[in-house]
């Protein structure tokens, strides 16, 4: 049951990323961290119409599509480990791969101490709020689910 829930979550996330890669815009702005706008040298204040923050980076369509494919691959690995899908590789390799993804998700939940994770310093944007209350807790839950799937008996 845990494996099915984890695999379905990864498939849903993969679908959202493919949607964005194909030009979808719904919730896209809340998916990228924002940083304070830098005032140019000599400026006294930023223009009144300017936003106080800007995206930390602009994801490319190719990069977003690759993330979606990677998320779908994790769903396939979890399904294979639980016997829900054909295994693309042997048991121990699959077990270690899922364990490494679990560690990566744990690292994402903890964050970089700047823009993402439970210990981020830059706050005040819709992304930061969602990261604190949705994205980071989801990463922590997925990390636990992946670790559980990785240690399941074959």
PDB file of C-alpha atoms in Angstrom:
ATOM      1  CA  UNK A   1       0.000   0.000   0.000  1.00  0.00           C
ATOM      2  CA  UNK A   2       2.856   2.401   0.846  1.00  0.00           C
ATOM      3  CA  UNK A   3       4.595   1.586  -2.437  1.00  0.00           C
ATOM      4  CA  UNK A   4       1.409   2.223  -4.404  1.00  0.00           C
ATOM      5  CA  UNK A   5       0.885   5.579  -2.684  1.00  0.00           C
ATOM      6  CA  UNK A   6       4.514   6.614  -3.270  1.00  0.00           C
ATOM      7  CA  UNK A   7       4.431   5.489  -6.924  1.00  0.00           C
ATOM      8  CA  UNK A   8       1.143   7.320  -7.578  1.00  0.00           C
ATOM      9  CA  UNK A   9       2.508  10.481  -5.953  1.00  0.00           C
ATOM     10  CA  UNK A  10       5.586  10.361  -8.179  1.00  0.00           C
ATOM     11  CA  UNK A  11       3.399   9.792 -11.257  1.00  0.00           C
ATOM     12  CA  UNK A  12       1.257  12.794 -10.319  1.00  0.00           C
ATOM     13  CA  UNK A  13       4.359  14.955  -9.859  1.00  0.00           C
ATOM     14  CA  UNK A  14       5.739  13.686 -13.177  1.00  0.00           C
ATOM     15  CA  UNK A  15       2.479  14.636 -14.879  1.00  0.00           C
ATOM     16  CA  UNK A  16       2.595  18.160 -13.436  1.00  0.00           C
ATOM     17  CA  UNK A  17       6.161  18.626 -14.683  1.00  0.00           C
ATOM     18  CA  UNK A  18       5.277  17.350 -18.169  1.00  0.00           C
ATOM     19  CA  UNK A  19       2.277  19.734 -18.173  1.00  0.00           C
ATOM     20  CA  UNK A  20       4.623  22.634 -17.363  1.00  0.00           C
ATOM     21  CA  UNK A  21       7.155  21.479 -19.978  1.00  0.00           C
ATOM     22  CA  UNK A  22       4.404  21.504 -22.605  1.00  0.00           C
ATOM     23  CA  UNK A  23       3.536  25.116 -21.767  1.00  0.00           C
ATOM     24  CA  UNK A  24       1.062  24.785 -18.889  1.00  0.00           C
ATOM     25  CA  UNK A  25       1.056  27.735 -16.523  1.00  0.00           C
ATOM     26  CA  UNK A  26      -1.219  26.705 -13.633  1.00  0.00           C
ATOM     27  CA  UNK A  27       0.709  26.970 -10.326  1.00  0.00           C
ATOM     28  CA  UNK A  28       4.011  27.355 -12.183  1.00  0.00           C
ATOM     29  CA  UNK A  29       4.893  30.634 -10.434  1.00  0.00           C
ATOM     30  CA  UNK A  30       4.586  28.997  -7.001  1.00  0.00           C
ATOM     31  CA  UNK A  31       6.992  26.214  -7.996  1.00  0.00           C
ATOM     32  CA  UNK A  32      10.173  28.304  -8.250  1.00  0.00           C
ATOM     33  CA  UNK A  33      11.913  29.985  -5.290  1.00  0.00           C
ATOM     34  CA  UNK A  34      12.001  33.766  -5.310  1.00  0.00           C
ATOM     35  CA  UNK A  35      14.817  36.050  -4.209  1.00  0.00           C
ATOM     36  CA  UNK A  36      14.811  39.760  -3.344  1.00  0.00           C
ATOM     37  CA  UNK A  37      15.185  42.066  -6.335  1.00  0.00           C
ATOM     38  CA  UNK A  38      18.603  43.742  -6.368  1.00  0.00           C
ATOM     39  CA  UNK A  39      18.589  47.492  -6.690  1.00  0.00           C
ATOM     40  CA  UNK A  40      21.031  48.700  -9.342  1.00  0.00           C
ATOM     41  CA  UNK A  41      23.965  50.826  -8.227  1.00  0.00           C
ATOM     42  CA  UNK A  42      22.925  54.451  -7.999  1.00  0.00           C
ATOM     43  CA  UNK A  43      19.209  53.692  -7.722  1.00  0.00           C
ATOM     44  CA  UNK A  44      17.582  55.083  -4.628  1.00  0.00           C
ATOM     45  CA  UNK A  45      14.639  52.677  -4.763  1.00  0.00           C
ATOM     46  CA  UNK A  46      13.250  50.128  -7.210  1.00  0.00           C
ATOM     47  CA  UNK A  47      10.430  51.295  -9.493  1.00  0.00           C
ATOM     48  CA  UNK A  48       7.045  51.336  -7.740  1.00  0.00           C
ATOM     49  CA  UNK A  49       5.621  48.847 -10.238  1.00  0.00           C
ATOM     50  CA  UNK A  50       8.443  46.345  -9.780  1.00  0.00           C
ATOM     51  CA  UNK A  51       7.907  43.232  -7.713  1.00  0.00           C
ATOM     52  CA  UNK A  52       9.986  43.007  -4.549  1.00  0.00           C
ATOM     53  CA  UNK A  53      11.156  39.524  -5.564  1.00  0.00           C
ATOM     54  CA  UNK A  54      12.183  37.763  -8.749  1.00  0.00           C
ATOM     55  CA  UNK A  55      12.456  34.051  -9.597  1.00  0.00           C
ATOM     56  CA  UNK A  56      15.763  32.559  -8.446  1.00  0.00           C
ATOM     57  CA  UNK A  57      16.041  30.840 -11.839  1.00  0.00           C
ATOM     58  CA  UNK A  58      13.964  30.239 -14.942  1.00  0.00           C
ATOM     59  CA  UNK A  59      13.394  26.528 -15.577  1.00  0.00           C
ATOM     60  CA  UNK A  60      13.775  25.507 -19.216  1.00  0.00           C
ATOM     61  CA  UNK A  61      11.164  23.356 -20.900  1.00  0.00           C
ATOM     62  CA  UNK A  62      13.779  20.671 -21.553  1.00  0.00           C
ATOM     63  CA  UNK A  63      14.940  20.669 -17.941  1.00  0.00           C
ATOM     64  CA  UNK A  64      11.366  20.517 -16.677  1.00  0.00           C
ATOM     65  CA  UNK A  65      10.606  17.625 -19.030  1.00  0.00           C
ATOM     66  CA  UNK A  66      13.715  15.777 -17.825  1.00  0.00           C
ATOM     67  CA  UNK A  67      12.578  16.243 -14.214  1.00  0.00           C
ATOM     68  CA  UNK A  68       9.186  14.797 -15.185  1.00  0.00           C
ATOM     69  CA  UNK A  69      10.844  11.794 -16.824  1.00  0.00           C
ATOM     70  CA  UNK A  70      13.029  11.285 -13.748  1.00  0.00           C
ATOM     71  CA  UNK A  71       9.995  11.392 -11.461  1.00  0.00           C
ATOM     72  CA  UNK A  72       8.221   8.830 -13.661  1.00  0.00           C
ATOM     73  CA  UNK A  73      11.336   6.631 -13.517  1.00  0.00           C
ATOM     74  CA  UNK A  74      11.246   6.729  -9.708  1.00  0.00           C
ATOM     75  CA  UNK A  75       7.572   5.705  -9.827  1.00  0.00           C
ATOM     76  CA  UNK A  76       8.529   2.778 -12.073  1.00  0.00           C
ATOM     77  CA  UNK A  77      11.353   1.729  -9.729  1.00  0.00           C
ATOM     78  CA  UNK A  78       9.034   1.830  -6.709  1.00  0.00           C
ATOM     79  CA  UNK A  79       6.410  -0.162  -8.596  1.00  0.00           C
ATOM     80  CA  UNK A  80       9.010  -2.714  -9.651  1.00  0.00           C
ATOM     81  CA  UNK A  81      10.375  -3.063  -6.121  1.00  0.00           C
ATOM     82  CA  UNK A  82       6.851  -3.728  -4.808  1.00  0.00           C
ATOM     83  CA  UNK A  83       6.032  -6.168  -7.608  1.00  0.00           C
ATOM     84  CA  UNK A  84       3.566  -3.799  -9.269  1.00  0.00           C
ATOM     85  CA  UNK A  85       5.623  -3.384 -12.461  1.00  0.00           C
ATOM     86  CA  UNK A  86       8.323  -5.218 -14.392  1.00  0.00           C
ATOM     87  CA  UNK A  87      11.740  -4.706 -12.809  1.00  0.00           C
ATOM     88  CA  UNK A  88      14.212  -2.852 -15.085  1.00  0.00           C
ATOM     89  CA  UNK A  89      17.165  -4.185 -13.051  1.00  0.00           C
ATOM     90  CA  UNK A  90      18.039  -6.680 -10.319  1.00  0.00           C
ATOM     91  CA  UNK A  91      16.725  -6.490  -6.752  1.00  0.00           C
ATOM     92  CA  UNK A  92      19.831  -5.150  -4.987  1.00  0.00           C
ATOM     93  CA  UNK A  93      20.453  -2.483  -7.638  1.00  0.00           C
ATOM     94  CA  UNK A  94      16.830  -1.374  -7.411  1.00  0.00           C
ATOM     95  CA  UNK A  95      16.993  -1.389  -3.628  1.00  0.00           C
ATOM     96  CA  UNK A  96      20.099   0.816  -3.584  1.00  0.00           C
ATOM     97  CA  UNK A  97      18.721   3.168  -6.249  1.00  0.00           C
ATOM     98  CA  UNK A  98      15.509   3.705  -4.279  1.00  0.00           C
ATOM     99  CA  UNK A  99      17.556   4.191  -1.110  1.00  0.00           C
ATOM    100  CA  UNK A 100      19.622   6.894  -2.827  1.00  0.00           C
ATOM    101  CA  UNK A 101      16.465   8.671  -3.999  1.00  0.00           C
ATOM    102  CA  UNK A 102      15.177   8.482  -0.397  1.00  0.00           C
ATOM    103  CA  UNK A 103      18.365  10.221   0.776  1.00  0.00           C
ATOM    104  CA  UNK A 104      18.005  12.856  -1.954  1.00  0.00           C
ATOM    105  CA  UNK A 105      14.422  13.549  -0.867  1.00  0.00           C
ATOM    106  CA  UNK A 106      15.545  13.848   2.750  1.00  0.00           C
ATOM    107  CA  UNK A 107      18.237  16.322   1.672  1.00  0.00           C
ATOM    108  CA  UNK A 108      15.608  18.313  -0.260  1.00  0.00           C
ATOM    109  CA  UNK A 109      13.360  18.430   2.819  1.00  0.00           C
ATOM    110  CA  UNK A 110      16.223  19.714   4.990  1.00  0.00           C
ATOM    111  CA  UNK A 111      17.138  22.153   2.230  1.00  0.00           C
ATOM    112  CA  UNK A 112      20.060  24.333   1.257  1.00  0.00           C
ATOM    113  CA  UNK A 113      19.663  26.751   4.208  1.00  0.00           C
ATOM    114  CA  UNK A 114      18.893  29.540   1.744  1.00  0.00           C
ATOM    115  CA  UNK A 115      16.008  29.026  -0.694  1.00  0.00           C
ATOM    116  CA  UNK A 116      14.407  25.622  -0.048  1.00  0.00           C
ATOM    117  CA  UNK A 117      13.720  23.209   2.775  1.00  0.00           C
ATOM    118  CA  UNK A 118      12.707  23.464   6.392  1.00  0.00           C
ATOM    119  CA  UNK A 119      15.713  25.650   7.224  1.00  0.00           C
ATOM    120  CA  UNK A 120      15.503  28.219   4.391  1.00  0.00           C
ATOM    121  CA  UNK A 121      16.344  31.842   5.191  1.00  0.00           C
ATOM    122  CA  UNK A 122      14.577  33.585   2.311  1.00  0.00           C
ATOM    123  CA  UNK A 123      10.861  33.699   3.084  1.00  0.00           C
ATOM    124  CA  UNK A 124       7.887  35.891   2.298  1.00  0.00           C
ATOM    125  CA  UNK A 125       6.862  34.497  -1.100  1.00  0.00           C
ATOM    126  CA  UNK A 126       4.107  32.087  -2.060  1.00  0.00           C
ATOM    127  CA  UNK A 127       6.824  29.557  -2.900  1.00  0.00           C
ATOM    128  CA  UNK A 128       8.395  29.899   0.565  1.00  0.00           C
ATOM    129  CA  UNK A 129       5.028  29.385   2.267  1.00  0.00           C
ATOM    130  CA  UNK A 130       4.206  26.358   0.104  1.00  0.00           C
ATOM    131  CA  UNK A 131       7.710  24.997   0.602  1.00  0.00           C
ATOM    132  CA  UNK A 132       7.319  25.153   4.386  1.00  0.00           C
ATOM    133  CA  UNK A 133       3.811  23.674   4.529  1.00  0.00           C
ATOM    134  CA  UNK A 134       3.580  21.441   1.428  1.00  0.00           C
ATOM    135  CA  UNK A 135       6.768  20.782  -0.566  1.00  0.00           C
ATOM    136  CA  UNK A 136       9.240  20.052   2.254  1.00  0.00           C
ATOM    137  CA  UNK A 137       6.788  17.916   4.287  1.00  0.00           C
ATOM    138  CA  UNK A 138       5.948  16.018   1.084  1.00  0.00           C
ATOM    139  CA  UNK A 139       9.658  15.430   0.437  1.00  0.00           C
ATOM    140  CA  UNK A 140      10.076  14.156   4.003  1.00  0.00           C
ATOM    141  CA  UNK A 141       7.073  11.820   3.655  1.00  0.00           C
ATOM    142  CA  UNK A 142       8.308  10.564   0.275  1.00  0.00           C
ATOM    143  CA  UNK A 143      11.749   9.980   1.771  1.00  0.00           C
ATOM    144  CA  UNK A 144      10.224   7.836   4.516  1.00  0.00           C
ATOM    145  CA  UNK A 145       8.036   5.992   2.003  1.00  0.00           C
ATOM    146  CA  UNK A 146      10.971   5.341  -0.311  1.00  0.00           C
ATOM    147  CA  UNK A 147      13.117   4.092   2.583  1.00  0.00           C
ATOM    148  CA  UNK A 148      10.308   1.724   3.571  1.00  0.00           C
ATOM    149  CA  UNK A 149       9.994   0.433   0.001  1.00  0.00           C
ATOM    150  CA  UNK A 150      13.774   0.018  -0.240  1.00  0.00           C
ATOM    151  CA  UNK A 151      13.911  -2.219   2.844  1.00  0.00           C
ATOM    152  CA  UNK A 152      10.858  -4.306   1.912  1.00  0.00           C
ATOM    153  CA  UNK A 153      11.674  -7.985   1.553  1.00  0.00           C
ATOM    154  CA  UNK A 154      11.807  -8.980  -2.136  1.00  0.00           C
TER     155      UNK A 154
END
